[in-house]
Amino acid sequence: MEIRAINTSLLEWTGDGLAIGLFEDGGELTGDVTNLDEKLAGSIKELIAEEEFKGKQGSSIATRVDTGSPVRKVIVVGLGKKEDLKLDKIRRAAAAAARLAKKQKCKTLGISLPVWNNDAAQTAQALAEGVELALYQDNRFKSEPDDQGSQVEKVDLLELGGQEGAITRAHQICSGVILARQLVAAPANSVTPITMAETAVAIASEYGLQVKILEREDCEKLGMGAFLGVAQASDLPPKFIHLTYKPEGTPKRKLAIVGKGLTFDSGGLNIKGTGSGVENMKMDMGGAAATLGAAKAIGQLKPDVEVHFISAVTENMISGHAMHPGDILQASNGKTIEVNNTDAEGRLTLADALVFTEKLGVDAIVDLATLTGACVVALGDDIAGLFSPDDALASELEKAAEISGEKIWRLPMEDKYFEGLKSGIADFKNTGPRAGGSITAALFLKQFVKETPWAHLDVAGPIWADKENGYNGSGATGFGVRTLVSWVLSVA
Ligand code: BES
Ligand code: MG
Ligand code: ZN
């Protein structure tokens, strides 16, 4: 599929499907759409009336127009209330248009939607992202592709000529999102610590990043007892991934992104039972997937910032040499941890990853992790939890998430709750009471970051979608990549 930005107006464009937007304000047509409707002998007004179309965000309708007309079908997408127009609504409207165009067997699609905030570049980028992310289909594990029918081949963003750069940027970012989706969607017998490391090496060689894979012995030398404790029951070798993007010259800032990378989480001896969603625990490397996806995008966007991408990758399995519940591990900062629950494994792997990362001397660290079911209970499937002792960093991330249309919500790091992690025998336990479980998890991580501004995103909910929504299909969403990229670009 090719996306172009062109100067043609909706009155001049010719092709299979022409998509226009309608606000939720009584369904009045305005400006060029009125003229287009006249040109098409009133068929747009007729369609809207017939379908009782209200312009609700996410809704879309289509109609065939007279043969002999320069367009075959008109697609109308709802934009919601005019005063609530946000960049993400434009992105979602483009996604709805692309989906309907495909269903209507349009090979070419013209999109004419309002420019957000007088910002043609951001608008073009959002439109292109919406189209590309909505049309992506994962057929890797099908013997016959699901969608053999007609495909959208060419998309024109109307009256946005000159925004080729924005389309290229969108494509680079989407390539990172799609990589993250593919890594998360692939089962644990396909994406393993070994293939995750191979993916990191491939990104490094394709986009000129530096890469270092630490093997088990390297991690032992660094004293990463927490990470290795989790890894010890797996038949697969753990891999500690460290990718570095370095711009030319002196970078403005040095940042680090750390992702939880459990290619499968069985729970360990505190095994996950039926009803726990264990069959979907291939997605427990969603943080690492977003980290690699961001690396792939940043490697192409080449901002003036040094970025480190880190993940301690392993499986949480069961065998004769599995951790016993109650075992005591020592992390690389010397802290001892009583593992009172082997299913709280993500924080153990992140502990050593965070200690390693802080030693790099970066200006800020952001970690992403499918860390707790408690965060899903608190915020549901669409919203990630944001935890940070640093207000400035938290607000940078909130802004980046807003631009990207990914939802995050800050939760408190209530120091008093750390009492729940008190241990009689070690420095602390890895699990506290059920109540406030995502907060104690964040407080646990905080023990491994001394002074660097740090934020933690619990992405257990939004990394996966049970049903299609906006530009996300059902399944892996690639959540986090676009927020991370926006954040890195915002400080560049
Ligand atoms: N990977 C899970 C968290 C998770 C749950 C991710 C649901 C996605 C959806 C994590 O390792 C885990 O098992 N957490 C436990 C922590 C508990 C033992 C304190 C949980 O949330 O139940
Ligand atoms: Mg677990
Ligand atoms: Zn886990």
Coordinates of C-alpha atoms and ligand atoms in Angstrom, one line a residue:
M1 CA 0.0 0.0 0.0
E2 CA 1.2 3.5 -0.9
I3 CA 0.1 6.7 0.9
R4 CA 0.6 10.0 -0.8
A5 CA 0.0 13.6 0.3
I6 CA -1.4 15.6 -2.6
N7 CA -2.9 19.1 -3.2
T8 CA -5.9 17.8 -5.1
S9 CA -9.2 18.9 -3.5
L10 CA -12.1 16.5 -2.9
L11 CA -13.9 18.1 -5.8
E12 CA -11.2 17.2 -8.2
W13 CA -10.1 13.8 -6.9
T14 CA -11.0 10.7 -8.9
G15 CA -10.8 7.1 -7.7
D16 CA -12.7 4.3 -6.0
G17 CA -13.6 5.6 -2.5
L18 CA -13.7 9.2 -1.3
A19 CA -13.8 9.6 2.5
I20 CA -15.1 12.7 4.1
G21 CA -15.8 13.5 7.8
L22 CA -19.0 14.7 9.5
F23 CA -19.2 16.3 12.9
E24 CA -21.9 15.4 15.4
D25 CA -23.6 18.8 15.1
G26 CA -26.9 18.1 13.4
G27 CA -25.4 16.6 10.3
E28 CA -25.0 19.9 8.4
L29 CA -22.7 19.7 5.4
T30 CA -20.2 22.5 5.1
G31 CA -17.8 24.0 2.6
D32 CA -16.5 21.8 -0.2
V33 CA -18.6 18.9 1.0
T34 CA -21.7 20.8 0.1
N35 CA -20.3 21.4 -3.3
L36 CA -19.3 17.8 -3.6
D37 CA -22.8 16.8 -2.6
E38 CA -24.3 19.0 -5.4
K39 CA -21.8 17.5 -7.9
L40 CA -23.0 14.0 -6.8
A41 CA -26.7 15.0 -7.2
G42 CA -27.4 15.1 -3.5
S43 CA -26.3 11.5 -2.8
I44 CA -24.3 12.4 0.3
K45 CA -27.3 14.1 2.0
E46 CA -29.4 11.2 0.9
L47 CA -27.0 8.7 2.4
I48 CA -26.8 10.5 5.7
A49 CA -30.6 10.8 6.0
E50 CA -31.2 7.2 4.9
E51 CA -28.8 5.8 7.4
E52 CA -29.8 8.3 10.1
F53 CA -26.1 9.0 10.4
K54 CA -25.2 11.2 13.4
G55 CA -21.5 11.7 13.0
K56 CA -20.6 9.8 16.1
Q57 CA -16.9 9.2 16.6
G58 CA -16.0 5.8 15.1
S59 CA -19.1 5.4 13.0
S60 CA -18.9 5.1 9.2
I61 CA -21.2 4.6 6.2
A62 CA -20.7 4.3 2.5
T63 CA -22.8 4.5 -0.7
R64 CA -22.3 3.9 -4.3
V65 CA -22.6 7.0 -6.4
D66 CA -23.8 7.3 -10.0
T67 CA -21.9 5.5 -12.7
G68 CA -20.0 8.1 -14.7
S69 CA -19.1 10.0 -11.6
P70 CA -15.4 10.6 -10.9
V71 CA -15.6 8.6 -7.6
R72 CA -17.2 5.2 -7.3
K73 CA -18.1 5.3 -3.6
V74 CA -18.5 8.0 -1.0
I75 CA -17.5 7.1 2.6
V76 CA -18.6 9.3 5.5
V77 CA -16.9 8.9 8.8
G78 CA -18.1 10.4 12.1
L79 CA -15.8 12.9 13.9
G80 CA -17.8 13.4 17.1
K81 CA -18.4 16.8 18.5
K82 CA -16.5 19.6 16.8
E83 CA -15.3 21.2 20.0
D84 CA -13.9 17.9 21.2
L85 CA -11.8 17.3 18.1
K86 CA -8.4 15.8 19.1
L87 CA -5.6 14.5 17.0
D88 CA -6.4 10.9 17.9
K89 CA -10.0 11.4 16.5
I90 CA -8.5 12.2 13.2
R91 CA -6.3 9.1 13.4
R92 CA -9.4 7.0 14.3
A93 CA -11.5 8.5 11.5
A94 CA -8.8 7.7 9.0
A95 CA -8.7 4.1 10.4
A96 CA -12.5 3.8 10.0
A97 CA -12.3 5.1 6.4
A98 CA -9.6 2.7 5.5
R99 CA -11.4 -0.3 7.0
L100 CA -14.7 0.6 5.2
A101 CA -12.8 1.2 2.0
K102 CA -11.4 -2.3 2.2
K103 CA -14.7 -3.8 2.9
Q104 CA -16.2 -1.8 0.0
K105 CA -13.4 -3.2 -2.3
C106 CA -11.9 0.2 -3.0
K107 CA -8.4 -0.1 -4.4
T108 CA -7.8 3.6 -4.3
L109 CA -9.0 5.8 -1.4
G110 CA -9.0 9.6 -1.1
I111 CA -9.2 11.0 2.4
S112 CA -10.4 14.5 3.1
L113 CA -10.6 15.3 6.8
P114 CA -10.3 18.5 8.8
V115 CA -6.8 19.7 9.7
W116 CA -6.3 19.5 13.4
N117 CA -5.1 22.6 15.2
N118 CA -3.9 24.2 11.9
D119 CA -1.1 21.6 12.0
A120 CA -0.9 20.0 8.6
A121 CA 2.2 17.9 9.5
Q122 CA 0.7 16.3 12.6
T123 CA -2.6 15.8 10.8
A124 CA -1.0 14.0 7.8
Q125 CA 1.1 11.9 10.2
A126 CA -2.0 10.9 12.2
L127 CA -4.0 10.1 9.1
A128 CA -1.2 7.9 7.7
E129 CA -0.8 6.1 11.0
G130 CA -4.5 5.5 11.3
V131 CA -4.6 4.0 7.8
E132 CA -1.5 1.9 8.1
L133 CA -2.3 0.5 11.6
A134 CA -5.9 -0.3 10.7
L135 CA -5.1 -2.1 7.5
Y136 CA -2.3 -4.3 9.0
Q137 CA -3.3 -7.9 9.1
D138 CA -1.2 -10.7 10.6
N139 CA -1.2 -13.7 8.4
R140 CA 2.1 -15.2 9.5
F141 CA 0.6 -18.2 11.2
K142 CA -2.2 -19.0 8.7
S143 CA -1.7 -21.5 5.9
E144 CA -4.1 -19.4 3.8
P145 CA -4.3 -15.6 4.4
D146 CA -7.6 -14.5 5.9
D147 CA -8.1 -11.5 3.7
Q148 CA -7.5 -12.7 0.1
G149 CA -10.0 -10.3 -1.3
S150 CA -9.4 -6.9 -2.7
Q151 CA -6.9 -4.6 -0.8
V152 CA -6.6 -0.9 -0.6
E153 CA -3.5 -0.2 -2.7
K154 CA -3.3 3.6 -2.9
V155 CA -4.3 6.2 -0.3
D156 CA -4.3 9.9 -1.1
L157 CA -4.4 12.5 1.7
L158 CA -6.2 15.4 0.0
E159 CA -5.1 19.0 0.3
L160 CA -2.0 18.0 2.2
G161 CA 0.6 18.3 -0.5
G162 CA 4.1 18.9 0.9
Q163 CA 3.6 16.6 3.8
E164 CA 5.6 13.8 2.4
G165 CA 7.9 14.0 5.4
A166 CA 5.0 13.4 7.8
I167 CA 4.0 10.3 5.8
T168 CA 7.5 8.9 6.0
R169 CA 7.6 9.6 9.7
A170 CA 4.3 7.8 10.2
H171 CA 5.6 4.8 8.2
Q172 CA 8.8 4.6 10.3
I173 CA 6.8 4.8 13.5
C174 CA 4.2 2.2 12.3
S175 CA 7.0 -0.2 11.3
G176 CA 8.0 -0.1 15.0
V177 CA 4.4 -0.6 16.2
I178 CA 3.9 -3.5 13.8
L179 CA 7.1 -5.1 14.9
A180 CA 5.8 -4.9 18.5
R181 CA 2.5 -6.4 17.5
Q182 CA 4.2 -9.2 15.7
L183 CA 6.4 -10.0 18.7
V184 CA 3.5 -10.0 21.1
A185 CA 1.1 -12.0 18.9
A186 CA 3.7 -14.7 18.2
P187 CA 3.4 -17.7 20.5
A188 CA 6.0 -18.6 23.0
N189 CA 7.3 -21.5 20.8
S190 CA 8.1 -18.9 18.2
V191 CA 9.3 -15.8 20.1
T192 CA 11.8 -17.0 22.7
P193 CA 14.7 -15.2 24.5
I194 CA 16.9 -16.4 21.6
T195 CA 14.7 -14.9 18.8
M196 CA 14.2 -11.7 20.8
A197 CA 18.0 -11.3 20.9
E198 CA 18.1 -12.1 17.2
T199 CA 15.5 -9.4 16.5
A200 CA 17.6 -6.9 18.5
V201 CA 20.7 -7.8 16.5
A202 CA 18.8 -7.5 13.2
I203 CA 17.5 -4.0 14.2
A204 CA 21.0 -2.9 15.1
S205 CA 22.5 -4.0 11.8
E206 CA 19.7 -2.6 9.7
Y207 CA 19.5 0.8 11.3
G208 CA 23.1 1.2 12.6
L209 CA 22.5 0.8 16.3
Q210 CA 25.0 -0.8 18.7
V211 CA 24.0 -4.0 20.3
K212 CA 25.3 -6.1 23.1
I213 CA 23.6 -9.4 24.2
L214 CA 24.7 -10.5 27.7
E215 CA 24.6 -14.3 28.2
R216 CA 23.9 -16.1 31.4
E217 CA 27.5 -16.1 32.5
D218 CA 27.8 -12.3 31.8
C219 CA 24.7 -11.7 34.0
E220 CA 26.2 -14.0 36.7
K221 CA 29.3 -11.8 36.7
L222 CA 27.2 -8.7 37.2
G223 CA 25.4 -10.4 40.1
M224 CA 22.0 -10.4 38.5
G225 CA 20.6 -12.9 40.9
A226 CA 17.0 -11.7 40.6
F227 CA 16.8 -12.0 36.8
L228 CA 18.7 -15.3 36.9
G229 CA 16.4 -16.7 39.6
V230 CA 13.4 -16.3 37.3
A231 CA 15.3 -17.8 34.4
Q232 CA 16.6 -20.9 36.2
A233 CA 13.7 -23.3 35.4
S234 CA 13.7 -22.6 31.6
D235 CA 15.4 -24.9 29.1
L236 CA 16.1 -21.8 27.0
P237 CA 19.0 -19.5 27.8
P238 CA 18.2 -16.0 29.2
K239 CA 19.3 -13.1 27.1
F240 CA 20.0 -9.6 28.4
I241 CA 19.5 -7.2 25.5
H242 CA 21.2 -3.8 25.3
L243 CA 20.7 -1.8 22.1
T244 CA 22.1 1.7 21.8
Y245 CA 21.1 4.5 19.4
K246 CA 23.7 7.2 19.2
P247 CA 23.2 10.3 17.1
E248 CA 26.1 12.0 15.4
G249 CA 27.8 14.6 17.5
T250 CA 27.0 15.3 21.1
P251 CA 23.4 14.2 22.0
K252 CA 21.1 16.7 23.7
R253 CA 20.1 14.1 26.2
K254 CA 20.6 10.4 27.1
L255 CA 17.5 8.4 27.7
A256 CA 16.8 4.7 28.5
I257 CA 13.8 2.5 27.8
V258 CA 13.5 -0.7 29.7
G259 CA 11.0 -3.4 28.8
K260 CA 9.7 -6.5 30.8
G261 CA 10.6 -9.4 28.5
L262 CA 8.9 -12.6 29.7
T263 CA 8.4 -14.7 26.6
F264 CA 6.1 -16.8 28.6
D265 CA 4.8 -16.5 32.2
S266 CA 3.5 -19.8 33.6
G267 CA 3.7 -18.3 37.1
G268 CA 6.4 -20.7 38.2
L269 CA 5.6 -22.9 41.1
N270 CA 2.9 -20.4 42.1
I271 CA 1.4 -21.7 38.9
K272 CA -1.3 -19.8 37.1
G273 CA -4.5 -21.7 37.2
T274 CA -7.4 -22.0 34.8
G275 CA -9.2 -18.7 34.4
S276 CA -5.9 -16.8 34.9
G277 CA -5.4 -16.2 31.2
V278 CA -2.3 -18.3 31.2
E279 CA -2.9 -19.3 27.6
N280 CA -2.2 -15.7 26.6
M281 CA 0.9 -15.3 28.7
K282 CA 3.0 -15.1 25.5
M283 CA 2.2 -11.4 25.7
D284 CA 4.2 -11.0 28.9
M285 CA 7.1 -9.6 26.8
G286 CA 4.9 -6.7 25.6
G287 CA 7.2 -4.2 27.3
A288 CA 10.2 -5.6 25.6
A289 CA 8.3 -5.7 22.3
A290 CA 7.5 -2.0 22.7
T291 CA 11.1 -1.3 23.5
L292 CA 12.4 -3.1 20.3
G293 CA 9.6 -1.4 18.3
A294 CA 10.7 2.0 19.6
A295 CA 14.3 1.1 18.7
K296 CA 13.3 0.3 15.2
A297 CA 11.4 3.6 14.8
I298 CA 14.1 5.7 16.5
G299 CA 16.8 4.1 14.3
Q300 CA 15.0 5.4 11.3
L301 CA 13.9 8.8 12.7
K302 CA 17.4 9.6 13.9
P303 CA 16.7 12.2 16.6
D304 CA 19.4 14.1 18.4
V305 CA 19.1 12.0 21.6
E306 CA 21.1 9.0 22.7
V307 CA 18.7 6.2 23.6
H308 CA 19.4 2.9 25.3
F309 CA 16.9 0.0 24.9
I310 CA 17.2 -2.7 27.5
S311 CA 15.4 -5.9 28.3
A312 CA 16.2 -8.9 30.5
V313 CA 14.5 -11.6 28.5
T314 CA 13.6 -15.1 29.8
E315 CA 10.6 -17.4 30.4
N316 CA 9.1 -18.1 33.8
M317 CA 8.8 -21.9 33.9
I318 CA 8.6 -24.9 36.1
S319 CA 11.1 -27.7 36.5
G320 CA 13.2 -29.6 39.1
H321 CA 15.4 -26.6 39.4
A322 CA 12.7 -24.0 39.5
M323 CA 12.7 -21.3 42.3
H324 CA 10.9 -22.5 45.4
P325 CA 8.4 -20.1 46.8
G326 CA 10.3 -18.6 49.7
D327 CA 13.7 -18.6 48.1
I328 CA 15.9 -15.6 48.7
L329 CA 17.6 -14.0 45.7
Q330 CA 20.2 -11.2 45.6
A331 CA 19.9 -8.5 43.0
S332 CA 22.8 -6.8 41.3
N333 CA 22.6 -3.8 43.7
G334 CA 23.1 -6.2 46.7
K335 CA 19.5 -6.1 47.9
T336 CA 18.1 -9.5 49.0
I337 CA 14.5 -10.5 48.0
E338 CA 12.3 -13.1 49.6
V339 CA 10.3 -14.6 46.7
N340 CA 7.0 -15.2 48.4
N341 CA 5.3 -15.5 45.0
T342 CA 7.1 -16.8 41.9
D343 CA 4.4 -15.3 39.8
A344 CA 5.6 -11.8 40.6
E345 CA 8.6 -12.5 38.3
G346 CA 8.5 -9.4 36.1
R347 CA 9.7 -7.1 38.9
L348 CA 12.6 -9.5 39.6
T349 CA 13.8 -9.3 36.0
L350 CA 13.3 -5.6 36.0
A351 CA 15.2 -5.1 39.2
D352 CA 18.5 -6.1 37.6
A353 CA 17.6 -4.4 34.3
L354 CA 17.0 -1.1 36.2
V355 CA 20.3 -1.4 38.2
F356 CA 22.2 -2.1 34.9
T357 CA 20.5 0.9 33.2
E358 CA 21.2 3.4 35.9
K359 CA 24.9 2.6 35.7
L360 CA 24.8 3.9 32.1
G361 CA 24.4 7.5 33.5
V362 CA 21.3 8.4 31.5
D363 CA 19.1 11.5 32.2
A364 CA 15.9 9.5 32.5
I365 CA 14.6 5.9 32.5
V366 CA 11.2 4.7 31.5
D367 CA 10.2 1.1 31.9
L368 CA 7.2 -0.6 30.4
A369 CA 5.9 -3.9 31.8
T370 CA 2.9 -6.2 31.7
L371 CA 3.4 -6.2 35.4
T372 CA 0.2 -6.7 37.3
G373 CA -3.4 -7.9 36.9
A374 CA -4.2 -5.4 39.6
C375 CA -3.5 -2.5 37.2
V376 CA -6.0 -4.1 34.7
V377 CA -8.5 -4.2 37.6
A378 CA -7.8 -0.5 38.4
L379 CA -7.8 1.0 34.9
G380 CA -9.3 -1.6 32.5
D381 CA -8.1 -2.8 29.2
D382 CA -7.4 0.5 27.4
I383 CA -5.4 2.5 29.9
A384 CA -1.8 2.0 31.2
G385 CA -0.8 2.9 34.7
L386 CA 1.9 5.5 35.0
F387 CA 4.0 5.6 38.2
S388 CA 6.8 8.1 38.8
P389 CA 8.4 10.0 41.7
D390 CA 9.3 12.6 39.1
D391 CA 6.6 15.1 38.2
A392 CA 8.5 16.6 35.2
L393 CA 9.1 13.2 33.6
A394 CA 5.5 12.1 34.3
S395 CA 4.2 15.1 32.6
E396 CA 6.5 14.6 29.5
L397 CA 5.1 11.1 29.2
E398 CA 1.5 12.3 29.6
K399 CA 2.0 14.8 26.8
A400 CA 3.6 12.2 24.6
A401 CA 0.8 9.8 25.2
E402 CA -1.8 12.5 24.4
I403 CA -0.3 13.2 21.0
S404 CA 0.0 9.5 20.3
G405 CA -3.6 8.7 21.4
E406 CA -2.4 6.1 23.8
K407 CA -4.1 6.4 27.2
I408 CA -2.1 6.5 30.4
W409 CA -3.2 7.5 33.9
R410 CA -0.9 8.4 36.7
L411 CA -1.3 6.4 39.9
P412 CA 0.2 7.3 43.3
M413 CA 3.5 5.8 44.6
E414 CA 2.2 5.7 48.2
D415 CA 5.4 5.1 50.2
K416 CA 3.5 3.7 53.2
Y417 CA 2.4 0.7 51.1
F418 CA 6.0 -0.4 51.0
E419 CA 5.3 -1.8 54.5
G420 CA 3.4 -4.6 52.7
L421 CA 6.7 -5.8 51.2
K422 CA 8.5 -6.1 54.6
S423 CA 10.2 -9.5 55.1
G424 CA 11.3 -11.1 58.3
I425 CA 14.3 -12.7 56.7
A426 CA 15.4 -10.7 53.6
D427 CA 15.5 -7.0 52.8
F428 CA 12.0 -7.2 51.4
K429 CA 9.5 -9.6 49.7
N430 CA 8.5 -9.5 46.1
T431 CA 4.8 -9.5 46.8
G432 CA 2.6 -7.6 49.1
P433 CA -1.2 -7.8 49.9
R434 CA -3.7 -8.0 47.0
A435 CA -5.0 -4.5 47.6
G436 CA -3.0 -1.9 45.8
G437 CA -1.0 -4.6 44.0
S438 CA 0.1 -2.4 41.1
I439 CA 1.3 0.3 43.5
T440 CA 3.4 -2.2 45.6
A441 CA 4.8 -3.5 42.3
A442 CA 5.9 0.0 41.4
L443 CA 7.4 0.6 44.9
F444 CA 9.3 -2.6 44.5
L445 CA 10.9 -1.4 41.3
K446 CA 11.7 2.0 42.9
Q447 CA 14.2 0.1 45.2
F448 CA 16.4 -0.4 42.2
V449 CA 16.6 3.2 40.9
K450 CA 18.7 5.4 43.2
E451 CA 18.6 8.9 41.7
T452 CA 17.9 8.9 38.0
P453 CA 14.5 10.4 37.1
W454 CA 12.4 7.3 36.4
A455 CA 8.9 6.3 35.3
H456 CA 7.1 3.0 35.2
L457 CA 4.3 2.1 32.8
D458 CA 2.2 -0.9 33.7
V459 CA 0.8 -1.9 30.3
A460 CA -0.8 -5.2 31.3
G461 CA -4.2 -4.0 30.1
P462 CA -3.7 -2.2 26.8
I463 CA -0.9 -4.4 25.3
W464 CA -3.7 -6.8 24.1
A465 CA -7.2 -6.0 22.8
D466 CA -10.0 -8.6 22.8
K467 CA -11.8 -6.8 20.1
E468 CA -11.1 -4.4 17.2
N469 CA -11.1 -0.7 18.3
G470 CA -10.0 2.3 16.2
Y471 CA -6.8 1.6 14.5
N472 CA -6.1 -1.5 16.6
G473 CA -7.3 -4.9 15.4
S474 CA -8.1 -7.6 17.9
G475 CA -5.0 -9.0 19.5
A476 CA -1.6 -7.4 20.0
T477 CA -1.8 -3.6 19.9
G478 CA 1.8 -2.5 19.8
F479 CA 0.9 -0.2 22.8
G480 CA 3.7 2.0 24.0
V481 CA 5.8 2.4 20.8
R482 CA 4.1 5.6 19.7
T483 CA 4.2 7.2 23.2
L484 CA 7.9 6.3 23.6
V485 CA 8.7 7.7 20.2
S486 CA 6.8 10.9 20.8
W487 CA 8.5 11.3 24.1
V488 CA 12.0 10.8 22.7
L489 CA 11.3 13.3 19.8
S490 CA 9.8 15.8 22.3
V491 CA 13.1 16.1 24.2
A492 CA 15.2 16.1 21.1
Ligands
BES1 N1 2.4 -11.2 33.8 C1 1.7 -11.1 35.0 C2 0.7 -9.9 35.0 C3 -0.4 -9.9 34.0 C4 -1.6 -10.3 34.4 C5 -0.2 -9.4 32.7 C6 -2.7 -10.2 33.5 C7 -1.2 -9.4 31.8 C8 -2.5 -9.7 32.2 C9 2.6 -10.9 36.2 O1 3.8 -11.6 36.1 C10 1.9 -11.6 37.3 O2 1.7 -12.8 37.3 N2 1.5 -10.8 38.3 C11 0.8 -11.2 39.4 C12 1.4 -10.6 40.6 C13 0.9 -11.1 42.0 C14 1.5 -12.5 42.1 C15 1.4 -10.2 43.0 C16 -0.7 -10.8 39.3 O3 -1.0 -9.8 38.7 O4 -1.5 -11.6 39.7
MG2 MG 3.7 -13.6 36.8
ZN3 ZN 4.5 -11.8 34.2

